[in-house]
Amino acid sequence: FFFFFFSTNMPKVRTSKSKPPAGYELIEETLDTLHRRMRDAENDPHEGKRVAEAVWPIFRIHHERSRYIYDMYARRKEISKELYEWCLNENIADRNLIAKWKKAGYERLCCLRCIQSKEHNFGGACICRVPKKKLEEGKMIECVHCGCKGCASGD
């Protein structure tokens, strides 16, 4: 019975995404480059690195890809709202991270983990969210989650 249930009723895996709207060719080359860099970062050897350090390049490329889509739509106005929404719906860009960038004080946020209080001791925010002028002079900071060296809006 167990074998029969899984062998006949398994849905097909969706291998293709919906057709991109007009204007996709403007961003296609950059997105392909970022996609290749993401694959390289995922396949990089992680020997000699801490567990968290192994995913830092992935977080950085994810941030770069979302920032690129957001800037092309909101700042440069080079892509249409339809293409922007399609990118969000296809998870090419991170909808939640972009929503935070639109709020005051979060314009330079590196990742969502840095503002989640459950991820940090004493329910605070990450060290990278502290403005550099409030830190000791000459002190080098680095986020343990994504490797950010400072994403406070006041810097």
Short mmCIF file of N, CA and C in Angstrom, two decimals:
data_model
loop_
_atom_site.label_atom_id
_atom_site.label_comp_id
_atom_site.label_asym_id
_atom_site.label_seq_id
_atom_site.Cartn_x
_atom_site.Cartn_y
_atom_site.Cartn_z
N PHE A 1 0.82 -1.20 0.00
CA PHE A 1 0.00 0.00 0.00
C PHE A 1 0.86 1.26 0.00
N PHE A 2 1.87 1.29 0.82
CA PHE A 2 2.74 2.46 0.93
C PHE A 2 3.39 2.78 -0.40
N PHE A 3 3.93 1.79 -1.07
CA PHE A 3 4.58 1.99 -2.36
C PHE A 3 3.57 2.45 -3.41
N PHE A 4 2.41 1.85 -3.42
CA PHE A 4 1.38 2.20 -4.39
C PHE A 4 0.93 3.65 -4.23
N PHE A 5 0.78 4.11 -3.00
CA PHE A 5 0.32 5.46 -2.74
C PHE A 5 1.29 6.50 -3.31
N PHE A 6 2.56 6.31 -3.09
CA PHE A 6 3.54 7.29 -3.53
C PHE A 6 3.92 7.14 -5.00
N SER A 7 3.77 5.98 -5.56
CA SER A 7 4.20 5.79 -6.94
C SER A 7 3.18 6.29 -7.95
N THR A 8 1.90 6.36 -7.60
CA THR A 8 0.89 6.76 -8.57
C THR A 8 0.36 8.17 -8.39
N ASN A 9 0.45 8.71 -7.21
CA ASN A 9 -0.18 10.00 -6.94
C ASN A 9 0.80 11.16 -6.76
N MET A 10 2.02 10.97 -7.13
CA MET A 10 3.00 12.04 -6.96
C MET A 10 2.79 13.13 -8.02
N PRO A 11 2.71 14.39 -7.62
CA PRO A 11 2.54 15.46 -8.60
C PRO A 11 3.85 15.70 -9.35
N LYS A 12 3.73 16.23 -10.54
CA LYS A 12 4.91 16.57 -11.31
C LYS A 12 5.59 17.78 -10.70
N VAL A 13 6.89 17.80 -10.74
CA VAL A 13 7.65 18.93 -10.25
C VAL A 13 7.60 20.02 -11.32
N ARG A 14 7.30 21.22 -10.89
CA ARG A 14 7.24 22.34 -11.82
C ARG A 14 8.66 22.76 -12.18
N THR A 15 9.00 22.67 -13.44
CA THR A 15 10.36 22.97 -13.86
C THR A 15 10.49 24.31 -14.56
N SER A 16 9.39 24.90 -14.98
CA SER A 16 9.49 26.18 -15.67
C SER A 16 8.66 27.23 -14.93
N LYS A 17 9.12 28.44 -15.00
CA LYS A 17 8.42 29.55 -14.37
C LYS A 17 7.52 30.22 -15.40
N SER A 18 6.67 31.09 -14.93
CA SER A 18 5.80 31.80 -15.86
C SER A 18 6.62 32.71 -16.77
N LYS A 19 6.07 33.06 -17.87
CA LYS A 19 6.77 33.87 -18.86
C LYS A 19 7.00 35.28 -18.30
N PRO A 20 8.22 35.78 -18.41
CA PRO A 20 8.50 37.11 -17.87
C PRO A 20 7.82 38.21 -18.70
N PRO A 21 7.44 39.29 -18.05
CA PRO A 21 6.81 40.39 -18.78
C PRO A 21 7.82 41.16 -19.64
N ALA A 22 7.28 42.08 -20.42
CA ALA A 22 8.13 42.91 -21.29
C ALA A 22 9.12 43.71 -20.46
N GLY A 23 10.31 43.87 -20.98
CA GLY A 23 11.35 44.62 -20.28
C GLY A 23 12.32 43.74 -19.51
N TYR A 24 12.04 42.45 -19.45
CA TYR A 24 12.91 41.53 -18.71
C TYR A 24 14.32 41.49 -19.30
N GLU A 25 14.41 41.71 -20.60
CA GLU A 25 15.73 41.65 -21.25
C GLU A 25 16.68 42.73 -20.71
N LEU A 26 16.14 43.80 -20.11
CA LEU A 26 16.99 44.85 -19.50
C LEU A 26 17.77 44.32 -18.30
N ILE A 27 17.15 43.43 -17.55
CA ILE A 27 17.78 42.95 -16.31
C ILE A 27 18.27 41.51 -16.42
N GLU A 28 17.98 40.86 -17.53
CA GLU A 28 18.28 39.43 -17.68
C GLU A 28 19.77 39.12 -17.54
N GLU A 29 20.62 39.89 -18.17
CA GLU A 29 22.06 39.61 -18.13
C GLU A 29 22.62 39.73 -16.71
N THR A 30 22.20 40.78 -16.01
CA THR A 30 22.67 40.96 -14.63
C THR A 30 22.16 39.85 -13.73
N LEU A 31 20.90 39.47 -13.89
CA LEU A 31 20.34 38.40 -13.07
C LEU A 31 21.02 37.06 -13.37
N ASP A 32 21.37 36.81 -14.62
CA ASP A 32 22.09 35.59 -14.96
C ASP A 32 23.47 35.57 -14.31
N THR A 33 24.14 36.71 -14.32
CA THR A 33 25.46 36.81 -13.67
C THR A 33 25.34 36.55 -12.18
N LEU A 34 24.34 37.17 -11.55
CA LEU A 34 24.14 36.95 -10.12
C LEU A 34 23.76 35.50 -9.83
N HIS A 35 22.98 34.90 -10.71
CA HIS A 35 22.61 33.49 -10.54
C HIS A 35 23.84 32.59 -10.61
N ARG A 36 24.75 32.85 -11.56
CA ARG A 36 25.98 32.07 -11.65
C ARG A 36 26.85 32.26 -10.41
N ARG A 37 26.94 33.50 -9.94
CA ARG A 37 27.72 33.77 -8.72
C ARG A 37 27.11 33.06 -7.52
N MET A 38 25.78 33.00 -7.46
CA MET A 38 25.11 32.31 -6.36
C MET A 38 25.42 30.81 -6.41
N ARG A 39 25.38 30.22 -7.58
CA ARG A 39 25.71 28.79 -7.72
C ARG A 39 27.16 28.53 -7.31
N ASP A 40 28.06 29.41 -7.71
CA ASP A 40 29.47 29.26 -7.31
C ASP A 40 29.62 29.37 -5.80
N ALA A 41 28.91 30.31 -5.19
CA ALA A 41 28.98 30.49 -3.74
C ALA A 41 28.41 29.27 -3.01
N GLU A 42 27.35 28.70 -3.55
CA GLU A 42 26.76 27.51 -2.94
C GLU A 42 27.68 26.30 -3.03
N ASN A 43 28.46 26.23 -4.10
CA ASN A 43 29.33 25.08 -4.32
C ASN A 43 30.74 25.28 -3.80
N ASP A 44 31.06 26.47 -3.28
CA ASP A 44 32.39 26.72 -2.73
C ASP A 44 32.68 25.78 -1.57
N PRO A 45 33.92 25.32 -1.45
CA PRO A 45 34.26 24.49 -0.29
C PRO A 45 34.22 25.34 0.99
N HIS A 46 33.79 24.75 2.06
CA HIS A 46 33.67 25.49 3.32
C HIS A 46 34.58 24.95 4.42
N GLU A 47 35.60 24.21 4.03
CA GLU A 47 36.55 23.71 5.01
C GLU A 47 37.33 24.88 5.60
N GLY A 48 37.53 24.85 6.89
CA GLY A 48 38.28 25.89 7.57
C GLY A 48 37.47 27.11 7.93
N LYS A 49 36.21 27.13 7.59
CA LYS A 49 35.35 28.26 7.91
C LYS A 49 34.37 27.86 9.01
N ARG A 50 33.94 28.84 9.77
CA ARG A 50 32.87 28.57 10.73
C ARG A 50 31.60 28.27 9.96
N VAL A 51 30.65 27.66 10.62
CA VAL A 51 29.40 27.29 9.95
C VAL A 51 28.71 28.53 9.38
N ALA A 52 28.68 29.60 10.14
CA ALA A 52 28.02 30.82 9.69
C ALA A 52 28.78 31.48 8.54
N GLU A 53 30.10 31.42 8.56
CA GLU A 53 30.91 32.04 7.51
C GLU A 53 30.68 31.40 6.14
N ALA A 54 30.28 30.16 6.11
CA ALA A 54 30.08 29.46 4.84
C ALA A 54 28.92 30.05 4.05
N VAL A 55 27.94 30.65 4.73
CA VAL A 55 26.77 31.19 4.03
C VAL A 55 26.85 32.70 3.79
N TRP A 56 27.88 33.36 4.27
CA TRP A 56 28.00 34.81 4.09
C TRP A 56 27.97 35.22 2.62
N PRO A 57 28.70 34.56 1.73
CA PRO A 57 28.63 34.98 0.31
C PRO A 57 27.22 34.83 -0.26
N ILE A 58 26.49 33.84 0.20
CA ILE A 58 25.12 33.64 -0.28
C ILE A 58 24.23 34.78 0.17
N PHE A 59 24.37 35.21 1.42
CA PHE A 59 23.61 36.35 1.93
C PHE A 59 23.94 37.62 1.14
N ARG A 60 25.22 37.82 0.85
CA ARG A 60 25.63 39.03 0.12
C ARG A 60 25.07 39.07 -1.30
N ILE A 61 25.09 37.94 -1.99
CA ILE A 61 24.56 37.89 -3.35
C ILE A 61 23.04 38.04 -3.33
N HIS A 62 22.39 37.45 -2.34
CA HIS A 62 20.94 37.59 -2.19
C HIS A 62 20.58 39.07 -1.98
N HIS A 63 21.35 39.75 -1.14
CA HIS A 63 21.13 41.18 -0.89
C HIS A 63 21.36 41.98 -2.16
N GLU A 64 22.43 41.67 -2.87
CA GLU A 64 22.78 42.40 -4.10
C GLU A 64 21.69 42.25 -5.16
N ARG A 65 21.17 41.03 -5.30
CA ARG A 65 20.12 40.79 -6.29
C ARG A 65 18.84 41.54 -5.94
N SER A 66 18.44 41.52 -4.67
CA SER A 66 17.24 42.24 -4.25
C SER A 66 17.44 43.75 -4.39
N ARG A 67 18.62 44.25 -4.04
CA ARG A 67 18.90 45.68 -4.15
C ARG A 67 18.89 46.12 -5.61
N TYR A 68 19.40 45.28 -6.49
CA TYR A 68 19.42 45.60 -7.91
C TYR A 68 17.99 45.77 -8.44
N ILE A 69 17.12 44.83 -8.14
CA ILE A 69 15.72 44.90 -8.60
C ILE A 69 15.03 46.12 -8.01
N TYR A 70 15.24 46.36 -6.72
CA TYR A 70 14.62 47.51 -6.05
C TYR A 70 15.10 48.83 -6.65
N ASP A 71 16.40 48.94 -6.87
CA ASP A 71 16.94 50.18 -7.44
C ASP A 71 16.48 50.41 -8.87
N MET A 72 16.41 49.36 -9.65
CA MET A 72 15.94 49.49 -11.03
C MET A 72 14.49 49.97 -11.08
N TYR A 73 13.70 49.60 -10.09
CA TYR A 73 12.29 50.00 -10.08
C TYR A 73 12.09 51.35 -9.37
N ALA A 74 12.57 51.46 -8.16
CA ALA A 74 12.24 52.62 -7.33
C ALA A 74 13.12 53.84 -7.61
N ARG A 75 14.40 53.65 -7.80
CA ARG A 75 15.29 54.80 -7.96
C ARG A 75 15.50 55.19 -9.42
N ARG A 76 15.89 54.23 -10.24
CA ARG A 76 16.18 54.53 -11.64
C ARG A 76 14.93 54.55 -12.52
N LYS A 77 13.88 53.86 -12.07
CA LYS A 77 12.62 53.76 -12.82
C LYS A 77 12.83 53.22 -14.24
N GLU A 78 13.67 52.18 -14.35
CA GLU A 78 13.97 51.58 -15.64
C GLU A 78 13.15 50.33 -15.93
N ILE A 79 12.49 49.77 -14.91
CA ILE A 79 11.64 48.61 -15.15
C ILE A 79 10.21 48.95 -14.72
N SER A 80 9.27 48.27 -15.32
CA SER A 80 7.85 48.54 -15.04
C SER A 80 7.42 47.91 -13.72
N LYS A 81 6.28 48.39 -13.23
CA LYS A 81 5.72 47.83 -12.01
C LYS A 81 5.36 46.36 -12.22
N GLU A 82 4.89 46.03 -13.41
CA GLU A 82 4.54 44.65 -13.73
C GLU A 82 5.76 43.73 -13.63
N LEU A 83 6.89 44.17 -14.17
CA LEU A 83 8.13 43.38 -14.10
C LEU A 83 8.63 43.30 -12.66
N TYR A 84 8.56 44.39 -11.93
CA TYR A 84 8.96 44.41 -10.53
C TYR A 84 8.13 43.42 -9.71
N GLU A 85 6.83 43.44 -9.87
CA GLU A 85 5.95 42.52 -9.15
C GLU A 85 6.22 41.08 -9.56
N TRP A 86 6.49 40.85 -10.84
CA TRP A 86 6.80 39.51 -11.31
C TRP A 86 8.08 39.00 -10.63
N CYS A 87 9.09 39.85 -10.53
CA CYS A 87 10.34 39.46 -9.85
C CYS A 87 10.10 39.11 -8.39
N LEU A 88 9.23 39.85 -7.74
CA LEU A 88 8.90 39.55 -6.34
C LEU A 88 8.13 38.24 -6.24
N ASN A 89 7.17 38.04 -7.12
CA ASN A 89 6.36 36.82 -7.07
C ASN A 89 7.17 35.57 -7.42
N GLU A 90 8.17 35.70 -8.28
CA GLU A 90 9.02 34.57 -8.67
C GLU A 90 10.20 34.39 -7.71
N ASN A 91 10.24 35.15 -6.63
CA ASN A 91 11.29 35.10 -5.61
C ASN A 91 12.68 35.39 -6.17
N ILE A 92 12.72 36.24 -7.17
CA ILE A 92 14.01 36.70 -7.68
C ILE A 92 14.57 37.75 -6.71
N ALA A 93 13.67 38.55 -6.16
CA ALA A 93 14.03 39.54 -5.15
C ALA A 93 13.24 39.23 -3.87
N ASP A 94 13.79 39.61 -2.74
CA ASP A 94 13.18 39.33 -1.44
C ASP A 94 12.17 40.42 -1.09
N ARG A 95 10.90 40.07 -1.13
CA ARG A 95 9.82 41.03 -0.85
C ARG A 95 9.92 41.63 0.56
N ASN A 96 10.22 40.81 1.55
CA ASN A 96 10.28 41.29 2.93
C ASN A 96 11.46 42.23 3.18
N LEU A 97 12.59 41.92 2.59
CA LEU A 97 13.76 42.79 2.74
C LEU A 97 13.51 44.13 2.06
N ILE A 98 12.92 44.12 0.88
CA ILE A 98 12.61 45.37 0.17
C ILE A 98 11.59 46.19 0.95
N ALA A 99 10.63 45.53 1.59
CA ALA A 99 9.64 46.25 2.40
C ALA A 99 10.33 46.98 3.55
N LYS A 100 11.35 46.38 4.14
CA LYS A 100 12.10 47.05 5.22
C LYS A 100 12.90 48.23 4.68
N TRP A 101 13.47 48.08 3.47
CA TRP A 101 14.26 49.19 2.90
C TRP A 101 13.40 50.43 2.69
N LYS A 102 12.11 50.27 2.51
CA LYS A 102 11.22 51.41 2.29
C LYS A 102 10.93 52.17 3.57
N LYS A 103 11.24 51.60 4.73
CA LYS A 103 10.98 52.25 6.02
C LYS A 103 12.19 53.05 6.47
N ALA A 104 11.92 54.13 7.15
CA ALA A 104 12.99 54.99 7.66
C ALA A 104 13.84 54.22 8.67
N GLY A 105 15.15 54.34 8.54
CA GLY A 105 16.07 53.69 9.46
C GLY A 105 16.54 52.32 8.97
N TYR A 106 15.93 51.80 7.94
CA TYR A 106 16.29 50.48 7.43
C TYR A 106 16.75 50.52 5.98
N GLU A 107 17.11 51.69 5.48
CA GLU A 107 17.46 51.86 4.07
C GLU A 107 18.67 51.02 3.65
N ARG A 108 19.55 50.73 4.58
CA ARG A 108 20.78 49.99 4.25
C ARG A 108 20.82 48.62 4.90
N LEU A 109 19.69 48.10 5.33
CA LEU A 109 19.63 46.82 6.03
C LEU A 109 20.23 45.70 5.18
N CYS A 110 21.09 44.89 5.80
CA CYS A 110 21.79 43.84 5.06
C CYS A 110 20.96 42.56 4.95
N CYS A 111 20.31 42.16 6.02
CA CYS A 111 19.48 40.95 5.99
C CYS A 111 18.45 41.04 7.11
N LEU A 112 17.42 40.25 7.01
CA LEU A 112 16.34 40.30 8.00
C LEU A 112 16.74 39.68 9.34
N ARG A 113 17.72 38.80 9.33
CA ARG A 113 18.15 38.16 10.58
C ARG A 113 18.76 39.18 11.55
N CYS A 114 19.31 40.26 11.01
CA CYS A 114 19.97 41.25 11.86
C CYS A 114 18.99 42.08 12.67
N ILE A 115 17.73 42.08 12.33
CA ILE A 115 16.76 42.85 13.10
C ILE A 115 15.79 41.97 13.87
N GLN A 116 15.92 40.66 13.77
CA GLN A 116 15.05 39.76 14.51
C GLN A 116 15.59 39.58 15.92
N SER A 117 14.82 39.97 16.89
CA SER A 117 15.30 39.93 18.27
C SER A 117 15.50 38.51 18.78
N LYS A 118 14.83 37.53 18.22
CA LYS A 118 15.01 36.15 18.66
C LYS A 118 16.38 35.60 18.29
N GLU A 119 17.03 36.21 17.32
CA GLU A 119 18.34 35.74 16.86
C GLU A 119 19.49 36.24 17.73
N HIS A 120 19.22 37.13 18.68
CA HIS A 120 20.29 37.79 19.42
C HIS A 120 20.10 37.66 20.92
N ASN A 121 21.20 37.75 21.63
CA ASN A 121 21.15 37.72 23.09
C ASN A 121 20.43 38.96 23.62
N PHE A 122 19.70 38.81 24.64
CA PHE A 122 19.00 39.88 25.34
C PHE A 122 17.93 40.56 24.48
N GLY A 123 17.52 39.96 23.39
CA GLY A 123 16.42 40.48 22.57
C GLY A 123 16.73 41.77 21.85
N GLY A 124 17.97 42.04 21.56
CA GLY A 124 18.34 43.27 20.87
C GLY A 124 18.50 43.08 19.38
N ALA A 125 19.27 43.96 18.77
CA ALA A 125 19.55 43.87 17.33
C ALA A 125 21.02 43.50 17.15
N CYS A 126 21.40 43.24 15.94
CA CYS A 126 22.76 42.83 15.62
C CYS A 126 23.75 44.00 15.78
N ILE A 127 25.01 43.67 15.99
CA ILE A 127 26.05 44.68 16.15
C ILE A 127 26.23 45.52 14.89
N CYS A 128 25.90 44.97 13.74
CA CYS A 128 26.07 45.74 12.50
C CYS A 128 25.03 46.84 12.37
N ARG A 129 23.99 46.82 13.19
CA ARG A 129 22.95 47.85 13.17
C ARG A 129 23.31 49.05 14.04
N VAL A 130 24.39 48.95 14.81
CA VAL A 130 24.83 50.05 15.66
C VAL A 130 25.64 51.02 14.81
N PRO A 131 25.31 52.33 14.86
CA PRO A 131 26.10 53.31 14.09
C PRO A 131 27.57 53.31 14.50
N LYS A 132 28.45 53.51 13.55
CA LYS A 132 29.89 53.44 13.81
C LYS A 132 30.35 54.49 14.83
N LYS A 133 29.69 55.65 14.86
CA LYS A 133 30.11 56.69 15.81
C LYS A 133 29.79 56.32 17.26
N LYS A 134 28.93 55.32 17.48
CA LYS A 134 28.61 54.88 18.83
C LYS A 134 29.47 53.70 19.28
N LEU A 135 30.33 53.21 18.40
CA LEU A 135 31.24 52.12 18.74
C LEU A 135 32.60 52.69 19.13
N GLU A 136 33.41 51.84 19.74
CA GLU A 136 34.77 52.27 20.07
C GLU A 136 35.52 52.57 18.78
N GLU A 137 36.34 53.60 18.83
CA GLU A 137 37.08 53.99 17.63
C GLU A 137 38.10 52.93 17.26
N GLY A 138 38.17 52.59 16.00
CA GLY A 138 39.11 51.60 15.51
C GLY A 138 38.64 50.17 15.69
N LYS A 139 37.49 49.96 16.29
CA LYS A 139 36.98 48.62 16.51
C LYS A 139 36.33 48.11 15.22
N MET A 140 36.76 46.94 14.78
CA MET A 140 36.20 46.33 13.57
C MET A 140 35.07 45.40 13.98
N ILE A 141 33.89 45.63 13.42
CA ILE A 141 32.75 44.78 13.72
C ILE A 141 32.41 43.93 12.51
N GLU A 142 31.77 42.80 12.79
CA GLU A 142 31.34 41.91 11.72
C GLU A 142 30.16 41.11 12.24
N CYS A 143 29.10 41.13 11.50
CA CYS A 143 27.89 40.41 11.87
C CYS A 143 28.16 38.91 11.82
N VAL A 144 27.69 38.18 12.82
CA VAL A 144 27.90 36.73 12.83
C VAL A 144 26.95 36.01 11.88
N HIS A 145 25.84 36.64 11.52
CA HIS A 145 24.85 36.00 10.66
C HIS A 145 25.19 36.10 9.18
N CYS A 146 25.59 37.31 8.73
CA CYS A 146 25.77 37.52 7.29
C CYS A 146 27.11 38.14 6.92
N GLY A 147 27.94 38.49 7.90
CA GLY A 147 29.24 39.04 7.61
C GLY A 147 29.25 40.52 7.34
N CYS A 148 28.14 41.20 7.57
CA CYS A 148 28.02 42.63 7.31
C CYS A 148 28.96 43.40 8.24
N LYS A 149 29.53 44.46 7.73
CA LYS A 149 30.46 45.27 8.51
C LYS A 149 29.82 46.59 8.98
N GLY A 150 28.52 46.70 8.81
CA GLY A 150 27.80 47.89 9.28
C GLY A 150 26.72 48.32 8.31
N CYS A 151 25.47 48.22 8.72
CA CYS A 151 24.38 48.59 7.84
C CYS A 151 23.43 49.57 8.52
N ALA A 152 23.91 50.27 9.55
CA ALA A 152 23.07 51.26 10.21
C ALA A 152 22.87 52.45 9.27
N SER A 153 21.68 53.01 9.28
CA SER A 153 21.36 54.11 8.35
C SER A 153 22.12 55.39 8.67
N GLY A 154 22.59 55.55 9.88
CA GLY A 154 23.28 56.76 10.27
C GLY A 154 24.73 56.80 9.88
N ASP A 155 25.27 55.73 9.32
CA ASP A 155 26.70 55.70 8.95
C ASP A 155 26.99 56.48 7.70
#
